[in-house]
């Protein structure tokens, strides 16, 4: 009979009710299983002993043999600290206790060899070690030492309550004794032999008590693989179920709209990436399953025409299509852009936003329901109850990070059967992350910019160089260019940020006076109509400078604007900086991005600025962003569950992730219900995991 791993942790030898409470509240360890899955952060070499004379100021944790020769008490602001003088044959140092002083004094044997272990500090010209782990040398010699002793995650509270790393190691040992270290296998024989994986029990043993470096590496590989494998299995299964259950509208043919446009009205040659993506979409739309596709493409990569041509496929099959954008300005731009593209095609396109008049709305509602209207473009207004389609076949969402998942599903309900969905985003998500988070969406990537684009010259300038920057602005305006000046507005309500914006605006107005210069200003506190008016003046080229907050971040297209100045650039995140820069470089002219900052820069800000000036590759920038902020932050807390990995790391272990995905896919393609006898273990493990883990609750 093996030990049931769901046994509450209280029952384990060496734990007891108090420690169990702490383990639960501090580390989320409720059961034996949870404890086994408490994986070490790192490993320490406990076979190495330092001499005091060898200590360096940057030494981390060290182990030293020596004697305590005496104690003194030192008064400090609050209470006192106990200082022990510790020496070996090369020098002396101090041991320091802020708590538990009486117990230390009573139990320490003076002038007796001890082994101490802990972090060292350099203070007042001597090394000291606060709250060292202490062991009599005579006892120490009886224990086996390993060159790789596990260091477990801990918290201050645990440390204060005496649950040191040694205690955790000890109870982990008890767990292995009690279970005899035998654990149920969770991967199939064929995977284990094919990938030469360690069996589960060996892997668990070696990750907690590594016998040597090689076994440790193999143990880690096996456990990371397993973790990622089951997540991928879940994501792919969900996608398969979705496809088999949810019938889409098959767009059987590519018809006149598409073909005429493609043959006669294409305004430019498509890039290879655009062609590939259109093919991928075509394949989805032609199949019986509902499409659920994410289209990633950097700013300016040409997603709009892909969207338009997908819509034509819907129209060719007698369906309607819609395109939803997060802001009024963007919707208007899409509306104008699509109208231009469809000029010769006899298609009816309308725009619906918050500021559409009642009359217009009524018109739209009517023509939508009777089928006269082919394409509807707009903001959230599209989601209103009253907006009913005759037969919506394709819904496209631009810049999806602005829309919640709930809103996405509202679009579904507009039909008896859900329309095909294409989500477009310009926020490049590193492929590995997309794979683990959006595994249920199919992904298309436009990884190529239209030809002839000049790289945007990006520089970093300190505020003290403002005069030079102003001179540069004047020169560019002289050449007929337009300029954005963007201020951070981190919080909509921040009065200070608005003051910065208005101060900046006023100083620009002083430098660039009327009537020679015309300046637009757009910010979140303005009425939509005023914003629109100011924006339009800039779009039409009536104003030369656009002073704005980040409301212009998304999608706006003014090809003649060739300079982007970002004020207080150190306050923006990388993704935002990249988006903002993407507003320029859309025309034929050399474009510039100037990042203005003060001299005070954090380490992270420096990395962000350096990254921006070094590269314009959205995926590379996204990778840096991911490293700086961590995956949870990037995807939002809502989705962070899936990234709550116990041992693997989506960034560092992307090769293993790729492997895991490959094998999960392969297994499911031959056996989608996991019914083959050789997949029994996988099915069982998968079921158990879905029952116990909430990490499977990822985005809908
Ligand atoms: P985004 O992906 O940022 O939405 P857009 O669709 O707005 O990009 O395209 C940016 C600009 O590039 C537009 O002016 C568009 O007309 C142009 N464009 C798109 N595809 C091509 C192409 N294959 N060749 C030349 N220009 C293109
Ligand atoms: Mg766009």
mmCIF file of C-alpha atoms in Angstrom, residues 3-267:
data_model
loop_
_atom_site.group_PDB
_atom_site.id
_atom_site.type_symbol
_atom_site.label_atom_id
_atom_site.label_comp_id
_atom_site.label_asym_id
_atom_site.label_seq_id
_atom_site.Cartn_x
_atom_site.Cartn_y
_atom_site.Cartn_z
ATOM 1 C CA UNK A 3 0.993 6.456 1.091
ATOM 2 C CA UNK A 4 -1.850 8.654 -0.140
ATOM 3 C CA UNK A 5 -0.323 11.923 -1.255
ATOM 4 C CA UNK A 6 -3.502 13.820 -0.506
ATOM 5 C CA UNK A 7 -2.856 13.223 3.202
ATOM 6 C CA UNK A 8 -2.908 16.537 5.104
ATOM 7 C CA UNK A 9 0.561 17.800 5.884
ATOM 8 C CA UNK A 10 -0.236 17.743 9.644
ATOM 9 C CA UNK A 11 0.259 13.989 9.661
ATOM 10 C CA UNK A 12 3.832 14.077 8.484
ATOM 11 C CA UNK A 13 6.480 13.354 11.093
ATOM 12 C CA UNK A 14 8.148 16.553 12.233
ATOM 13 C CA UNK A 15 5.275 18.828 11.221
ATOM 14 C CA UNK A 16 2.535 19.043 13.838
ATOM 15 C CA UNK A 17 -0.344 21.546 14.034
ATOM 16 C CA UNK A 18 1.655 24.782 14.432
ATOM 17 C CA UNK A 19 4.072 24.123 11.628
ATOM 18 C CA UNK A 20 1.244 22.807 9.466
ATOM 19 C CA UNK A 21 -0.602 26.102 9.872
ATOM 20 C CA UNK A 22 2.476 28.037 8.879
ATOM 21 C CA UNK A 23 3.192 25.824 5.890
ATOM 22 C CA UNK A 24 -0.381 26.311 4.739
ATOM 23 C CA UNK A 25 -0.519 30.056 5.166
ATOM 24 C CA UNK A 26 3.011 30.890 4.057
ATOM 25 C CA UNK A 27 3.689 28.392 1.277
ATOM 26 C CA UNK A 28 0.276 27.026 0.364
ATOM 27 C CA UNK A 29 1.302 23.529 1.409
ATOM 28 C CA UNK A 30 -1.757 21.557 2.473
ATOM 29 C CA UNK A 31 -0.881 17.998 1.545
ATOM 30 C CA UNK A 32 2.050 15.648 1.086
ATOM 31 C CA UNK A 33 1.699 16.269 -2.617
ATOM 32 C CA UNK A 34 2.103 20.014 -2.137
ATOM 33 C CA UNK A 35 5.273 19.466 -0.150
ATOM 34 C CA UNK A 36 6.815 17.264 -2.830
ATOM 35 C CA UNK A 37 6.039 19.979 -5.304
ATOM 36 C CA UNK A 38 7.862 22.589 -3.263
ATOM 37 C CA UNK A 39 10.826 22.766 -5.585
ATOM 38 C CA UNK A 40 14.171 24.224 -4.514
ATOM 39 C CA UNK A 41 15.147 27.670 -5.737
ATOM 40 C CA UNK A 42 18.788 26.681 -5.909
ATOM 41 C CA UNK A 43 21.429 24.425 -4.424
ATOM 42 C CA UNK A 44 24.283 25.061 -2.052
ATOM 43 C CA UNK A 45 27.586 23.341 -1.811
ATOM 44 C CA UNK A 46 27.833 22.085 1.752
ATOM 45 C CA UNK A 47 31.046 20.199 1.182
ATOM 46 C CA UNK A 48 33.000 23.420 0.990
ATOM 47 C CA UNK A 49 34.373 25.129 4.104
ATOM 48 C CA UNK A 50 35.700 28.663 4.099
ATOM 49 C CA UNK A 51 38.420 30.198 6.238
ATOM 50 C CA UNK A 52 37.668 33.574 7.737
ATOM 51 C CA UNK A 53 40.639 35.046 5.865
ATOM 52 C CA UNK A 54 39.106 33.899 2.577
ATOM 53 C CA UNK A 55 35.867 35.795 2.996
ATOM 54 C CA UNK A 56 35.048 38.358 0.344
ATOM 55 C CA UNK A 57 32.670 41.240 0.741
ATOM 56 C CA UNK A 58 30.451 39.757 -1.927
ATOM 57 C CA UNK A 59 30.510 36.182 -0.651
ATOM 58 C CA UNK A 60 26.957 34.888 -0.401
ATOM 59 C CA UNK A 61 26.385 31.986 1.963
ATOM 60 C CA UNK A 62 29.394 30.378 3.516
ATOM 61 C CA UNK A 63 30.185 27.526 5.855
ATOM 62 C CA UNK A 64 33.003 27.967 8.363
ATOM 63 C CA UNK A 65 34.487 25.852 11.163
ATOM 64 C CA UNK A 66 35.551 27.730 14.310
ATOM 65 C CA UNK A 67 34.875 28.498 17.960
ATOM 66 C CA UNK A 68 32.801 31.061 19.781
ATOM 67 C CA UNK A 69 35.085 32.636 22.365
ATOM 68 C CA UNK A 70 32.682 35.033 24.054
ATOM 69 C CA UNK A 71 29.513 37.158 23.939
ATOM 70 C CA UNK A 72 28.729 40.815 24.363
ATOM 71 C CA UNK A 73 25.483 42.731 24.315
ATOM 72 C CA UNK A 74 25.226 45.876 22.240
ATOM 73 C CA UNK A 75 22.463 48.377 22.886
ATOM 74 C CA UNK A 76 20.644 49.634 19.807
ATOM 75 C CA UNK A 77 17.677 51.882 19.067
ATOM 76 C CA UNK A 78 15.229 49.249 20.086
ATOM 77 C CA UNK A 79 16.382 46.563 22.525
ATOM 78 C CA UNK A 80 19.831 45.088 22.146
ATOM 79 C CA UNK A 81 21.654 42.647 19.966
ATOM 80 C CA UNK A 82 23.795 39.760 21.046
ATOM 81 C CA UNK A 83 27.200 39.551 19.432
ATOM 82 C CA UNK A 84 29.366 36.445 19.577
ATOM 83 C CA UNK A 85 33.054 36.521 18.793
ATOM 84 C CA UNK A 86 33.855 33.709 16.383
ATOM 85 C CA UNK A 87 37.323 32.679 15.348
ATOM 86 C CA UNK A 88 39.253 30.115 13.385
ATOM 87 C CA UNK A 89 42.991 29.819 12.855
ATOM 88 C CA UNK A 90 42.982 32.592 10.254
ATOM 89 C CA UNK A 91 40.983 35.382 11.894
ATOM 90 C CA UNK A 92 37.904 36.501 13.786
ATOM 91 C CA UNK A 93 34.415 37.633 12.882
ATOM 92 C CA UNK A 94 31.105 38.272 14.614
ATOM 93 C CA UNK A 95 27.895 36.312 14.925
ATOM 94 C CA UNK A 96 24.835 38.453 15.572
ATOM 95 C CA UNK A 97 21.431 37.692 17.057
ATOM 96 C CA UNK A 98 18.538 40.099 17.271
ATOM 97 C CA UNK A 99 16.122 37.522 18.648
ATOM 98 C CA UNK A 100 16.275 34.401 20.782
ATOM 99 C CA UNK A 101 19.283 35.741 22.634
ATOM 100 C CA UNK A 102 18.683 33.976 25.914
ATOM 101 C CA UNK A 103 18.328 30.622 24.235
ATOM 102 C CA UNK A 104 21.565 31.135 22.331
ATOM 103 C CA UNK A 105 23.507 32.131 25.455
ATOM 104 C CA UNK A 106 22.192 29.128 27.350
ATOM 105 C CA UNK A 107 22.797 26.528 24.721
ATOM 106 C CA UNK A 108 26.068 27.540 23.065
ATOM 107 C CA UNK A 109 29.218 25.868 24.323
ATOM 108 C CA UNK A 110 32.075 28.347 24.377
ATOM 109 C CA UNK A 111 35.452 27.438 22.909
ATOM 110 C CA UNK A 112 34.057 24.312 21.284
ATOM 111 C CA UNK A 113 34.293 23.656 17.521
ATOM 112 C CA UNK A 114 31.131 24.530 15.641
ATOM 113 C CA UNK A 115 30.200 24.629 12.000
ATOM 114 C CA UNK A 116 28.377 27.821 11.167
ATOM 115 C CA UNK A 117 26.472 28.520 8.005
ATOM 116 C CA UNK A 118 24.766 31.631 6.664
ATOM 117 C CA UNK A 119 25.014 34.894 4.795
ATOM 118 C CA UNK A 120 27.806 37.240 5.654
ATOM 119 C CA UNK A 121 27.804 41.024 5.883
ATOM 120 C CA UNK A 122 30.575 43.546 6.095
ATOM 121 C CA UNK A 123 29.937 46.092 8.838
ATOM 122 C CA UNK A 124 32.249 48.502 10.678
ATOM 123 C CA UNK A 125 35.326 46.820 9.290
ATOM 124 C CA UNK A 126 34.469 43.260 10.310
ATOM 125 C CA UNK A 127 32.560 40.423 8.771
ATOM 126 C CA UNK A 128 29.474 39.302 10.603
ATOM 127 C CA UNK A 129 26.862 36.612 10.129
ATOM 128 C CA UNK A 130 23.370 37.309 11.463
ATOM 129 C CA UNK A 131 21.419 34.354 12.839
ATOM 130 C CA UNK A 132 23.792 31.643 11.630
ATOM 131 C CA UNK A 133 22.830 28.012 11.414
ATOM 132 C CA UNK A 134 24.953 26.316 14.052
ATOM 133 C CA UNK A 135 25.979 22.739 14.515
ATOM 134 C CA UNK A 136 28.593 21.162 16.747
ATOM 135 C CA UNK A 137 31.442 19.917 14.608
ATOM 136 C CA UNK A 138 31.200 16.502 16.279
ATOM 137 C CA UNK A 139 27.555 16.149 15.220
ATOM 138 C CA UNK A 140 28.155 17.729 11.863
ATOM 139 C CA UNK A 141 30.658 15.013 11.005
ATOM 140 C CA UNK A 142 28.060 12.310 11.389
ATOM 141 C CA UNK A 143 25.790 13.720 8.715
ATOM 142 C CA UNK A 144 26.251 13.134 5.053
ATOM 143 C CA UNK A 145 27.096 16.281 3.174
ATOM 144 C CA UNK A 146 26.112 16.979 -0.358
ATOM 145 C CA UNK A 147 27.644 19.384 -2.771
ATOM 146 C CA UNK A 148 24.111 20.267 -3.769
ATOM 147 C CA UNK A 149 21.900 20.972 -0.844
ATOM 148 C CA UNK A 150 18.459 22.212 -1.774
ATOM 149 C CA UNK A 151 17.476 25.735 -0.773
ATOM 150 C CA UNK A 152 13.709 26.053 -0.573
ATOM 151 C CA UNK A 153 11.544 29.111 -1.020
ATOM 152 C CA UNK A 154 10.859 30.707 2.324
ATOM 153 C CA UNK A 155 9.281 33.747 3.896
ATOM 154 C CA UNK A 156 10.337 36.035 6.690
ATOM 155 C CA UNK A 157 7.619 34.672 8.912
ATOM 156 C CA UNK A 158 8.765 31.108 8.424
ATOM 157 C CA UNK A 159 12.328 32.077 9.254
ATOM 158 C CA UNK A 160 11.217 33.955 12.357
ATOM 159 C CA UNK A 161 9.215 30.986 13.564
ATOM 160 C CA UNK A 162 12.231 28.742 13.270
ATOM 161 C CA UNK A 163 11.183 26.912 10.124
ATOM 162 C CA UNK A 164 14.600 27.208 8.564
ATOM 163 C CA UNK A 165 15.759 25.595 5.405
ATOM 164 C CA UNK A 166 17.184 22.811 7.525
ATOM 165 C CA UNK A 167 13.767 22.118 9.009
ATOM 166 C CA UNK A 168 12.162 21.949 5.590
ATOM 167 C CA UNK A 169 14.906 19.641 4.359
ATOM 168 C CA UNK A 170 14.294 17.450 7.375
ATOM 169 C CA UNK A 171 10.556 17.098 6.864
ATOM 170 C CA UNK A 172 11.129 16.537 3.171
ATOM 171 C CA UNK A 173 13.413 13.692 4.208
ATOM 172 C CA UNK A 174 10.665 12.328 6.444
ATOM 173 C CA UNK A 175 8.270 12.421 3.543
ATOM 174 C CA UNK A 176 10.630 10.362 1.432
ATOM 175 C CA UNK A 177 11.114 7.899 4.306
ATOM 176 C CA UNK A 178 7.405 7.515 4.885
ATOM 177 C CA UNK A 179 6.565 7.038 1.213
ATOM 178 C CA UNK A 180 9.737 4.993 0.663
ATOM 179 C CA UNK A 181 10.336 7.480 -2.128
ATOM 180 C CA UNK A 182 8.000 5.609 -4.403
ATOM 181 C CA UNK A 183 5.644 7.747 -6.400
ATOM 182 C CA UNK A 184 3.120 6.941 -9.049
ATOM 183 C CA UNK A 185 4.449 7.373 -12.568
ATOM 184 C CA UNK A 186 2.717 10.197 -14.462
ATOM 185 C CA UNK A 187 4.106 9.939 -17.980
ATOM 186 C CA UNK A 188 3.667 7.102 -20.446
ATOM 187 C CA UNK A 189 6.381 4.489 -20.956
ATOM 188 C CA UNK A 190 6.841 5.534 -24.528
ATOM 189 C CA UNK A 191 7.483 9.188 -23.645
ATOM 190 C CA UNK A 192 9.899 8.139 -20.928
ATOM 191 C CA UNK A 193 11.883 5.843 -23.152
ATOM 192 C CA UNK A 194 11.744 8.058 -26.214
ATOM 193 C CA UNK A 195 12.957 11.138 -24.377
ATOM 194 C CA UNK A 196 15.178 9.146 -22.004
ATOM 195 C CA UNK A 197 13.427 10.718 -19.042
ATOM 196 C CA UNK A 198 14.088 9.803 -15.442
ATOM 197 C CA UNK A 199 11.216 7.875 -13.869
ATOM 198 C CA UNK A 200 9.031 10.044 -11.640
ATOM 199 C CA UNK A 201 10.364 8.713 -8.345
ATOM 200 C CA UNK A 202 13.994 9.178 -9.334
ATOM 201 C CA UNK A 203 13.265 12.649 -10.611
ATOM 202 C CA UNK A 204 11.601 13.725 -7.384
ATOM 203 C CA UNK A 205 14.357 12.257 -5.265
ATOM 204 C CA UNK A 206 17.096 13.928 -7.246
ATOM 205 C CA UNK A 207 15.470 17.304 -7.376
ATOM 206 C CA UNK A 208 15.289 17.365 -3.582
ATOM 207 C CA UNK A 209 18.424 15.384 -2.778
ATOM 208 C CA UNK A 210 20.599 15.461 -5.872
ATOM 209 C CA UNK A 211 23.192 12.722 -6.053
ATOM 210 C CA UNK A 212 25.196 14.640 -8.618
ATOM 211 C CA UNK A 213 24.886 17.433 -11.133
ATOM 212 C CA UNK A 214 23.950 15.183 -14.008
ATOM 213 C CA UNK A 215 21.080 13.535 -12.170
ATOM 214 C CA UNK A 216 19.895 16.908 -10.976
ATOM 215 C CA UNK A 217 19.751 18.228 -14.532
ATOM 216 C CA UNK A 218 17.863 15.195 -15.722
ATOM 217 C CA UNK A 219 15.478 15.417 -12.780
ATOM 218 C CA UNK A 220 14.749 19.052 -13.522
ATOM 219 C CA UNK A 221 14.240 18.355 -17.188
ATOM 220 C CA UNK A 222 11.803 15.566 -16.497
ATOM 221 C CA UNK A 223 9.725 17.619 -14.063
ATOM 222 C CA UNK A 224 9.665 20.728 -16.227
ATOM 223 C CA UNK A 225 8.718 18.692 -19.244
ATOM 224 C CA UNK A 226 5.882 17.083 -17.350
ATOM 225 C CA UNK A 227 4.541 20.368 -16.071
ATOM 226 C CA UNK A 228 4.543 21.998 -19.500
ATOM 227 C CA UNK A 229 3.304 18.869 -21.213
ATOM 228 C CA UNK A 230 0.096 18.763 -19.195
ATOM 229 C CA UNK A 231 -0.594 22.443 -19.713
ATOM 230 C CA UNK A 232 -0.155 22.062 -23.446
ATOM 231 C CA UNK A 233 -2.274 18.942 -23.438
ATOM 232 C CA UNK A 234 -5.035 20.889 -21.752
ATOM 233 C CA UNK A 235 -4.812 23.815 -24.157
ATOM 234 C CA UNK A 236 -4.732 21.673 -27.266
ATOM 235 C CA UNK A 237 -7.565 19.475 -26.038
ATOM 236 C CA UNK A 238 -9.673 22.510 -25.376
ATOM 237 C CA UNK A 239 -9.015 23.739 -28.875
ATOM 238 C CA UNK A 240 -9.912 20.346 -30.365
ATOM 239 C CA UNK A 241 -13.133 20.106 -28.390
ATOM 240 C CA UNK A 242 -13.984 23.616 -29.413
ATOM 241 C CA UNK A 243 -13.479 22.778 -33.057
ATOM 242 C CA UNK A 244 -15.497 19.603 -32.993
ATOM 243 C CA UNK A 245 -18.343 21.044 -30.940
ATOM 244 C CA UNK A 246 -18.715 24.505 -32.319
ATOM 245 C CA UNK A 247 -19.642 24.493 -35.922
ATOM 246 C CA UNK A 248 -18.783 27.618 -37.779
ATOM 247 C CA UNK A 249 -20.217 28.823 -41.013
ATOM 248 C CA UNK A 250 -18.183 27.213 -43.741
ATOM 249 C CA UNK A 251 -17.281 29.877 -46.277
ATOM 250 C CA UNK A 252 -17.182 27.444 -49.112
ATOM 251 C CA UNK A 253 -16.060 29.571 -51.950
ATOM 252 C CA UNK A 254 -13.858 32.506 -52.641
ATOM 253 C CA UNK A 255 -16.059 34.608 -54.855
ATOM 254 C CA UNK A 256 -16.351 37.780 -56.857
ATOM 255 C CA UNK A 257 -15.649 40.314 -54.153
ATOM 256 C CA UNK A 258 -12.411 38.671 -53.160
ATOM 257 C CA UNK A 259 -11.264 37.818 -56.654
ATOM 258 C CA UNK A 260 -12.118 41.183 -58.179
ATOM 259 C CA UNK A 261 -10.359 42.981 -55.407
ATOM 260 C CA UNK A 262 -7.346 40.721 -55.616
ATOM 261 C CA UNK A 263 -7.042 40.985 -59.388
ATOM 262 C CA UNK A 264 -7.972 44.598 -60.032
ATOM 263 C CA UNK A 265 -7.885 46.759 -56.941
ATOM 264 C CA UNK A 266 -5.091 45.645 -54.699
ATOM 265 C CA UNK A 267 -3.283 48.942 -53.912
#
